[in-house]
Amino acid sequence: MELHDENSFKIRNYQSALINLDRNEISVVGKSAEQLQSEAGMGKSIAEFVFSLATTGTHPYLEDLLSKTPTGILEVLEIKGLGPKKVKALWEELNITSTHELLEACQSGQIAKAKGFGEKTQVSILASLQFREANQGKWLYADLEEMVEALGAKIKEIDGVKEVMAVGEFGRKSEIIEVVELLVATENHADTVSQLSGLENLEYNKKLSSPFKWRGKITDPEVNMLIHFAQPSHFVEEKIVRTGTKAHLLYPLEGEKTLIEILREPALITSEDELFAKAELPWIPEELREGYIEFDLAKDGKIPQLLEDNDLKGILHNHSTYSDGKHTLRQMAEYCKELGYEYLGISDHSRSAFYAGGLESEKVQKQHQEIDQLNQELAPFRIFKGIESDILTDGSLDYPAEVLASFDFIVSSIHSNLGMDRKKATSRLLTAIMNPYTTILGHPTGRLLLRREGYPIDHKAIIDACAIYNVVIEINANPWRLDLDWKWINYATVKGVKLSINPDAHEMEGYADMKYGVIAGRKGGLTKDMTFNAMSADEIGKYFQERKSKIK
């Protein structure tokens, strides 16, 4: 509608209707247009539009708009930094109707010369296009997890298949997946291949395959697929080979032997425990087999202490309807308690985040009053008063000291002016870390995996500063973020910096993301004792009190 200069009042009505449906969890399934009008407060025309979408998947008005829009324009609209007005200008002035044409225009310098754009915008668009191209065909582990498990279960039902296991990057639970790899134990590879071809959602590429490898793709979602075959007697051996990286398999152990050399010795390996015992090591979990720190952890006896899901006692960094959350404070708290946690840290957006309904001082007071009431009602479960305070351009937080002092804890995060170089971003974060009210540093690089690169930072300088100023670093468990990156977790723990696994939940269902934070933590060697929210409600409450008491 914006792209085709529809009436702005009409556009706002559609936006309001969408927000109302989403925020209030109003189901449109099975509802008549009249019911939508009364239950969702919609006008007649929008109610009819929604009814048509719910029942047929389309509407004449939508079809009319789409018929006037080149298909490639919809892709251009997805490019970071390009709203409908700029896309419309590119379309009308430069006849750009696809991302390919946009890329060529950037490379030839045409975008910089166009009215309302300039060199800086051109550089930003080009970076977004290149980032998008580099990540084509890649998926988040979280988006594929359920589907791959279901596919594995179907393959296991095939006659002759004894075992199915995820290997490769998926088996290591890497955050980004380019190829889904499975290992299948079967005595008759050819027969299994022919039966695989009969499964829905799989497309076989005979040309790229071999007697011991099935290559092709999963069709929905479209992701590359590789299936290895092994005799049942060699399944364990093949699983170890196919799961670990080259760096893991070729790591020199005692006596200068590598894991792969021990594996290839004549004696048959019947279990993974047996192999690692031969290497004089404890069993190393699959997600650690990156060739990074796992052998040091194993030698130091830390692997049995790696964080587990049930070690987490509470959930910090969550949003409610006080800012841009979907569920009320009560709903967020009751569901958190229902899941078995001891406490909830509510940390809605601060006042600078006006786009997300950030809290002005009066709203903060109102929320604190509700928290006090709920704490009486839900005891011994506790809600801690927090805020996700925006780190401003100069590194300061966006509330005066007297307001910051009213919270139990502060999650300090950057949300604006993300186009920084390494020096500026690091300086901005360091200033926030030195602020005595900063308790937790939120999503340190601001990255959105497969969507947006994070701003570059000096990780060592940031972690060192957090160690000095006793600031916890967040592992944002949202699968799009997983920030702090797991590769820096070990350095943080060596420096004595605790990590807090937070879902950044904007709805109750967002709590389920905690498991992805645990996976990231484990990949980086995070132990229970170095996990901030593995502390009990009483312990963390005492920590918040003592920390605040030291602020002068």
CSV table of N, CA and C in Angstrom, one decimal, residues 330 333-334 337 341-344 370-383 537-538:
chain,number,residue,atom,x,y,z
A,330,ARG,N,1.8,-10.0,34.2
A,330,ARG,CA,1.2,-11.1,34.9
A,330,ARG,C,1.4,-12.4,34.1
A,333,ALA,N,5.0,-13.5,34.0
A,333,ALA,CA,5.4,-14.0,35.3
A,333,ALA,C,4.8,-15.4,35.6
A,334,GLU,N,3.5,-15.5,35.4
A,334,GLU,CA,2.8,-16.8,35.8
A,334,GLU,C,3.3,-18.0,34.9
A,337,LYS,N,6.8,-19.0,36.1
A,337,LYS,CA,6.7,-19.8,37.3
A,337,LYS,C,6.2,-21.2,36.9
A,341,TYR,N,10.7,-22.1,36.9
A,341,TYR,CA,11.8,-21.2,37.3
A,341,TYR,C,11.5,-20.5,38.6
A,342,GLU,N,12.5,-20.0,39.2
A,342,GLU,CA,12.3,-19.3,40.6
A,342,GLU,C,12.1,-17.8,40.4
A,343,TYR,N,12.5,-17.3,39.3
A,343,TYR,CA,12.3,-15.8,39.2
A,343,TYR,C,12.3,-15.4,37.7
A,344,LEU,N,11.8,-14.2,37.6
A,344,LEU,CA,11.7,-13.5,36.3
A,344,LEU,C,12.3,-12.1,36.4
A,370,GLU,N,3.0,-2.7,40.2
A,370,GLU,CA,2.4,-4.0,39.8
A,370,GLU,C,3.3,-5.1,40.2
A,371,ILE,N,4.6,-4.9,40.0
A,371,ILE,CA,5.6,-6.0,40.4
A,371,ILE,C,5.5,-6.3,41.9
A,372,ASP,N,5.4,-5.2,42.7
A,372,ASP,CA,5.3,-5.4,44.2
A,372,ASP,C,4.0,-6.2,44.5
A,373,GLN,N,2.9,-5.9,43.8
A,373,GLN,CA,1.7,-6.7,44.1
A,373,GLN,C,1.8,-8.1,43.7
A,374,LEU,N,2.4,-8.3,42.5
A,374,LEU,CA,2.5,-9.7,42.0
A,374,LEU,C,3.5,-10.5,42.8
A,375,ASN,N,4.5,-9.9,43.4
A,375,ASN,CA,5.5,-10.6,44.2
A,375,ASN,C,4.8,-11.1,45.5
A,376,GLN,N,3.9,-10.3,46.0
A,376,GLN,CA,3.2,-10.8,47.2
A,376,GLN,C,2.3,-12.0,46.9
A,377,GLU,N,1.7,-11.9,45.7
A,377,GLU,CA,0.7,-12.9,45.3
A,377,GLU,C,1.4,-14.2,44.8
A,378,LEU,N,2.6,-14.1,44.2
A,378,LEU,CA,3.2,-15.3,43.6
A,378,LEU,C,4.3,-15.9,44.4
A,379,ALA,N,4.6,-15.3,45.6
A,379,ALA,CA,5.7,-15.7,46.4
A,379,ALA,C,5.6,-17.3,46.7
A,380,PRO,N,6.7,-17.9,46.7
A,380,PRO,CA,8.1,-17.4,46.8
A,380,PRO,C,8.7,-17.1,45.4
A,381,PHE,N,8.0,-17.3,44.3
A,381,PHE,CA,8.4,-16.8,43.0
A,381,PHE,C,8.7,-15.3,43.1
A,382,ARG,N,9.7,-14.8,42.4
A,382,ARG,CA,10.0,-13.4,42.5
A,382,ARG,C,10.2,-12.8,41.1
A,383,ILE,N,9.7,-11.5,41.0
A,383,ILE,CA,9.9,-10.7,39.8
A,383,ILE,C,10.9,-9.6,40.2
A,537,ALA,N,17.0,-17.6,43.4
A,537,ALA,CA,16.4,-16.3,43.5
A,537,ALA,C,16.9,-15.6,44.7
A,538,ASP,N,17.2,-16.2,45.8
A,538,ASP,CA,17.8,-15.6,47.0
A,538,ASP,C,19.2,-15.1,46.7
